[in-house]
PDB file of C-alpha atoms in Angstrom:
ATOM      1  CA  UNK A 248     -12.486 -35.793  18.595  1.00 46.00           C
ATOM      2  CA  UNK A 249      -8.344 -36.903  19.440  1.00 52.00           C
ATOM      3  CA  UNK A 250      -9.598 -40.178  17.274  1.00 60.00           C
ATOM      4  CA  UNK A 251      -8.020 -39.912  13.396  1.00 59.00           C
ATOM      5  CA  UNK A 252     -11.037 -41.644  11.923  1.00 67.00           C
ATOM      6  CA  UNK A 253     -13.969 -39.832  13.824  1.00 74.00           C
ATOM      7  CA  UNK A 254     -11.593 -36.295  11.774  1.00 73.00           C
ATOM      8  CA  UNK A 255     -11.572 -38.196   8.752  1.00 79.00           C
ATOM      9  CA  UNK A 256     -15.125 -38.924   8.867  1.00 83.00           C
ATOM     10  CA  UNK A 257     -16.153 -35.599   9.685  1.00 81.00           C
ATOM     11  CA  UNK A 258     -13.567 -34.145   6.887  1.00 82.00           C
ATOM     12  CA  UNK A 259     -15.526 -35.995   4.419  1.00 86.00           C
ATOM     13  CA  UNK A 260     -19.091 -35.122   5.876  1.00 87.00           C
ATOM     14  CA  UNK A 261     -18.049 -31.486   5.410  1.00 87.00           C
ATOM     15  CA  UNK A 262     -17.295 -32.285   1.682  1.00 87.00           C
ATOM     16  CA  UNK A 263     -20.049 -34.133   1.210  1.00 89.00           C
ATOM     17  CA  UNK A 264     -22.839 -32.240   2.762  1.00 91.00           C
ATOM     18  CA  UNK A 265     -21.028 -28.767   1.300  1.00 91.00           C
ATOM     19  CA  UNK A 266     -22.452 -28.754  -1.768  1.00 90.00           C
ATOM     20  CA  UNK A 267     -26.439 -29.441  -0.365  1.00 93.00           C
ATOM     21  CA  UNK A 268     -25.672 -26.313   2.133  1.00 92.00           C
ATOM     22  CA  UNK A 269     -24.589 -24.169  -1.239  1.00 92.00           C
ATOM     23  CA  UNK A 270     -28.177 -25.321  -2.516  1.00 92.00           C
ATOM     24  CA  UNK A 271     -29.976 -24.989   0.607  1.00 93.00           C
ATOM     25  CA  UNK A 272     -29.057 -21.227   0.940  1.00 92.00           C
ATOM     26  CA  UNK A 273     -28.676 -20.804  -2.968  1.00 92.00           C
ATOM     27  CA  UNK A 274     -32.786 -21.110  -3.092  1.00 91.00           C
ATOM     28  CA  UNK A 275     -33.060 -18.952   0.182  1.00 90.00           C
ATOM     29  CA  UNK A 276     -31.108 -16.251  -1.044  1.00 89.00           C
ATOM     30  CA  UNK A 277     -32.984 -16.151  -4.799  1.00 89.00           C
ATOM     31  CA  UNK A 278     -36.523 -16.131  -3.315  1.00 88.00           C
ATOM     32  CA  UNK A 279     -36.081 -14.019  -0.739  1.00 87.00           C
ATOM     33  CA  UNK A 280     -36.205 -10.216  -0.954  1.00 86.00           C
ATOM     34  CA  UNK A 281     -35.210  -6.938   1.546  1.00 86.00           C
ATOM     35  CA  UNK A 282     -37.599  -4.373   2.229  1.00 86.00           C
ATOM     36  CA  UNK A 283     -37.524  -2.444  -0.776  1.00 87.00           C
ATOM     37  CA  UNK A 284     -38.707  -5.735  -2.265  1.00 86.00           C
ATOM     38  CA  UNK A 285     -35.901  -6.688  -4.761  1.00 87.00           C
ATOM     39  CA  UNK A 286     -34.109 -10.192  -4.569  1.00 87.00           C
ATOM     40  CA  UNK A 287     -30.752 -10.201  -2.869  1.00 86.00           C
ATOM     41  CA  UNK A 288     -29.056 -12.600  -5.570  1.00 87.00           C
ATOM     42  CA  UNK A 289     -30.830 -13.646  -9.185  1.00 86.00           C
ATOM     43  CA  UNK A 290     -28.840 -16.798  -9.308  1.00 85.00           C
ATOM     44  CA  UNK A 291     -25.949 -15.527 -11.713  1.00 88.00           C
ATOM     45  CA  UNK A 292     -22.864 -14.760 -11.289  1.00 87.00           C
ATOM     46  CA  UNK A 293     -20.866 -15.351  -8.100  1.00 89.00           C
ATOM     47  CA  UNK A 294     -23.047 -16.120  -5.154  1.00 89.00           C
ATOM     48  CA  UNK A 295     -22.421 -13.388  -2.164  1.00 87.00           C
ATOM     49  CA  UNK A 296     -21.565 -15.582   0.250  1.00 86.00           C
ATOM     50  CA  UNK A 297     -19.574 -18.671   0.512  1.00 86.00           C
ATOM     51  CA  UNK A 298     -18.408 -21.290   2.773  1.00 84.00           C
ATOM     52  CA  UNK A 299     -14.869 -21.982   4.593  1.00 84.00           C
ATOM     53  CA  UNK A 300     -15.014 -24.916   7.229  1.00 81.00           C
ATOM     54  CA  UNK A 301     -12.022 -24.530  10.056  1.00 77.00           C
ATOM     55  CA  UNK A 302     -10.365 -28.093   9.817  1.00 76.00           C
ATOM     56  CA  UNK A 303     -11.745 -30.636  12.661  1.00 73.00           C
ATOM     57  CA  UNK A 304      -8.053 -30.770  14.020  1.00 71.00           C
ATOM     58  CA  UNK A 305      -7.552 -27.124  13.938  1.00 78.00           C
ATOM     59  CA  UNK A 306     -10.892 -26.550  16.136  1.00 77.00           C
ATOM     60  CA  UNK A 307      -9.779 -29.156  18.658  1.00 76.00           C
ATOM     61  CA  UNK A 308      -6.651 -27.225  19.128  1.00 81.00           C
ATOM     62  CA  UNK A 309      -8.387 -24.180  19.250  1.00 83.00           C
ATOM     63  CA  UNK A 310     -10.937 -25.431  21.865  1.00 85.00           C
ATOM     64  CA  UNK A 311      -7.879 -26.989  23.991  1.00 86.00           C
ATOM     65  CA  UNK A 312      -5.579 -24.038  23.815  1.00 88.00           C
ATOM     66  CA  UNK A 313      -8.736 -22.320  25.122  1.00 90.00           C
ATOM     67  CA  UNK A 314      -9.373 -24.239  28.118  1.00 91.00           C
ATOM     68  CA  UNK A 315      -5.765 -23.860  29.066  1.00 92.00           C
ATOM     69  CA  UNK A 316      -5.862 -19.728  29.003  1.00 91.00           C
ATOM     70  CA  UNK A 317      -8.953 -19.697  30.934  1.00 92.00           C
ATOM     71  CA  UNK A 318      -7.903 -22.260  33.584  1.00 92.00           C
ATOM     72  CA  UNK A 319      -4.765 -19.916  33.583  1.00 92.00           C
ATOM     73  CA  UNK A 320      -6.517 -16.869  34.165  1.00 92.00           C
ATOM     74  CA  UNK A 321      -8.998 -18.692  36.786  1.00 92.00           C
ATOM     75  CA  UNK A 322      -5.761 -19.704  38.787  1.00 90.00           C
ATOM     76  CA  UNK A 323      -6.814 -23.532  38.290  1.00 91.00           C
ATOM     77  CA  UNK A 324      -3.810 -24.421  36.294  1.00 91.00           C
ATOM     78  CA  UNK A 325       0.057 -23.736  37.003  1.00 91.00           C
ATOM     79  CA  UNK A 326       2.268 -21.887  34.080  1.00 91.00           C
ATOM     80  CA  UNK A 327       3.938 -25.527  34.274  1.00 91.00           C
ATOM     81  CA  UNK A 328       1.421 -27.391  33.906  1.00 92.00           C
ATOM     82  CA  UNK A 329       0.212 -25.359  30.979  1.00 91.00           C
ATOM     83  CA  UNK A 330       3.584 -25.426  29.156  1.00 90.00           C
ATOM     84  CA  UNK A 331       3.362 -29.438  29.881  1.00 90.00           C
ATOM     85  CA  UNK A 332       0.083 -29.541  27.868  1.00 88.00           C
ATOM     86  CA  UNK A 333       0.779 -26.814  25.183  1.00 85.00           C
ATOM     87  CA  UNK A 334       3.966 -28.457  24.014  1.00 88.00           C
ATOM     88  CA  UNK A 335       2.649 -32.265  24.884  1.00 86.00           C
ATOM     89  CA  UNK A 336       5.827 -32.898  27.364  1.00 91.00           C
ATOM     90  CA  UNK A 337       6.434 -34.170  31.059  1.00 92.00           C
ATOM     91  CA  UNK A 338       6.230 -31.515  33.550  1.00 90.00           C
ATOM     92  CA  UNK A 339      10.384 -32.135  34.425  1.00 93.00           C
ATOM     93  CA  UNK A 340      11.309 -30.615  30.425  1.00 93.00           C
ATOM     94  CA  UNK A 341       7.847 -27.992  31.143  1.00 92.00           C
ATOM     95  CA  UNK A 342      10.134 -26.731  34.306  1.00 93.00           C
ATOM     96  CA  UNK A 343      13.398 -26.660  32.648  1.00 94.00           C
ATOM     97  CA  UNK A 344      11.527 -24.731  29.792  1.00 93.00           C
ATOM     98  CA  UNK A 345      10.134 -22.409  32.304  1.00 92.00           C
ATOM     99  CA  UNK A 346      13.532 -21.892  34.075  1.00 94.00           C
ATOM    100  CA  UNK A 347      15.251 -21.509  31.104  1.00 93.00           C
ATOM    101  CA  UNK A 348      12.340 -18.632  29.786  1.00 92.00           C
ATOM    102  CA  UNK A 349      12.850 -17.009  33.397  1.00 93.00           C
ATOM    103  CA  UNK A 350      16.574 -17.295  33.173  1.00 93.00           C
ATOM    104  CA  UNK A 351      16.809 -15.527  29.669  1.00 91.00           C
ATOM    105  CA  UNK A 352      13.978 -12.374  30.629  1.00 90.00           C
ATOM    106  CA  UNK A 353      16.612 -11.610  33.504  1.00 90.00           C
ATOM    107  CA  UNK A 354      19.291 -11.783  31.052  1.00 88.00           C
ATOM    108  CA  UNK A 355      17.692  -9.795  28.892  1.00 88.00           C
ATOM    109  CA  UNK A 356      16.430  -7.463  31.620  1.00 87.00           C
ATOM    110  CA  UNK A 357      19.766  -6.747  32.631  1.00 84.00           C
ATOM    111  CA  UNK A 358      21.772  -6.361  29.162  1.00 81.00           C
ATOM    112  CA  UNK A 359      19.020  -4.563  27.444  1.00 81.00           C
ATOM    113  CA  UNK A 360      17.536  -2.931  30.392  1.00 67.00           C
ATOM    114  CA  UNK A 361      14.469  -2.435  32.088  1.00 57.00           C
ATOM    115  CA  UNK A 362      11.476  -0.293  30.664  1.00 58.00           C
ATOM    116  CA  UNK A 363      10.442   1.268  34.141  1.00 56.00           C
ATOM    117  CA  UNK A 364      14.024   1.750  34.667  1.00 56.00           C
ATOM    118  CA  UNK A 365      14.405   3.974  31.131  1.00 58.00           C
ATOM    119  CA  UNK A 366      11.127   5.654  32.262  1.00 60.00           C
ATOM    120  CA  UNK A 367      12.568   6.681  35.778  1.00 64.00           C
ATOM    121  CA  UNK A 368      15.874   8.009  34.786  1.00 63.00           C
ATOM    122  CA  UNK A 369      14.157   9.819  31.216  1.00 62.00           C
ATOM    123  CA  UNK A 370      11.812  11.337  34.085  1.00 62.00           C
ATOM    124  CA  UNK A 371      14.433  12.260  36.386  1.00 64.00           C
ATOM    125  CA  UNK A 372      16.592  13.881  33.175  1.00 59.00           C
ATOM    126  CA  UNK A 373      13.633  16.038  31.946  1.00 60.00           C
ATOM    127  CA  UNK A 374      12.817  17.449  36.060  1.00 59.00           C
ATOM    128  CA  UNK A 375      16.848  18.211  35.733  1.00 55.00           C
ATOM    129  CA  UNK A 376      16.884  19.845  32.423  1.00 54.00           C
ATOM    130  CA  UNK A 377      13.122  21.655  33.692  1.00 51.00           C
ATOM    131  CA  UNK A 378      15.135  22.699  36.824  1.00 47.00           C
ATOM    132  CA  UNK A 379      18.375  23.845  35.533  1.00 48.00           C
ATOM    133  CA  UNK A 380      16.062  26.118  32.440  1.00 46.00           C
ATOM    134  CA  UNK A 381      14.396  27.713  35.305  1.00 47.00           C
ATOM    135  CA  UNK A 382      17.597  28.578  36.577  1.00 49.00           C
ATOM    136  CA  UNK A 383      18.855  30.313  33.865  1.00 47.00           C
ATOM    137  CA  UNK A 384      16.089  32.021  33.605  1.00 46.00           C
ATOM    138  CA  UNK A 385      15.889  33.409  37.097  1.00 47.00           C
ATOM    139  CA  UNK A 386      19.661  34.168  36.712  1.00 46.00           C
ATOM    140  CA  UNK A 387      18.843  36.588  33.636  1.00 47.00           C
ATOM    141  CA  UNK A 388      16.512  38.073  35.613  1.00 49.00           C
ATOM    142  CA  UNK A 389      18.465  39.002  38.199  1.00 49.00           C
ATOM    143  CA  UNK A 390      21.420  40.422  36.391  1.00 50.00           C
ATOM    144  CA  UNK A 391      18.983  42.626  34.455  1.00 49.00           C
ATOM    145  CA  UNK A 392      17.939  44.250  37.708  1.00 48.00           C
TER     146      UNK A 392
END
């Protein structure tokens, strides 16, 4: 399907053949009925359905991006050789990319801060603010006896 004439062949197939398939399912829809025994569409109007073809080049893209997150996920492929094939480069540039992404998330991490970080210390601050209330509390008590 990489071949530019086999897409431009099929492009024109799909144009071609497009209007037989509104036909084909024009008749089907006007002579057949649903169980209460009326006709789904009397051939007037705008039809209730209609056609949209993904581009050929789109759906080989979509098929090879595919293949690439599954042989991720199986462990078959490295994140290197993945970039290499998603961005159609060597693998040299695919590990400068990848050193360059790692190099910016610690960056990032460390300017910006870490999530589980924030979590930990919000945690910490609520048990101290729990802790000192109760406190207080017991302190109130105690002078009122």
């Amino acid at each position: 399907m990489n071949n530019k004439f086999d897409m431009q062949t099929t492009e024109v197939k799909i144009t071609h053949y497009t209007t037989y398939l509104y036909r084909m399912f024009d008749m089907l829809v006007t002579s057949s009925k649903d169980e209460n025994g009326k006709v789904y569409w009397n051939g007037k109007g705008e039809r209730p359905y209609s056609f949209e073809f993904i581009p050929i080049a789109m759906v080989d893209q979509l098929v090879q991006d595919e293949l690439i997150n599954s042989r991720l996920n199986n462990g078959t492929l490295s994140v290197i050789e993945a970039i290499s094939l998603y961005e159609n480069i060597d693998t040299l540039m695919a590990k400068q990319k990848l050193e360059h992404i790692i190099e910016e998330s610690k960056f990032l991490n460390k300017h910006l801060g870490d999530n589980t970080n924030d979590n930990k210390q919000r945690n910490e601050n609520s048990i101290n603010e729990t802790s000192t209330s109760s406190i207080k509390a017991n302190s109130t008590i105690n002078k009122e006896m």
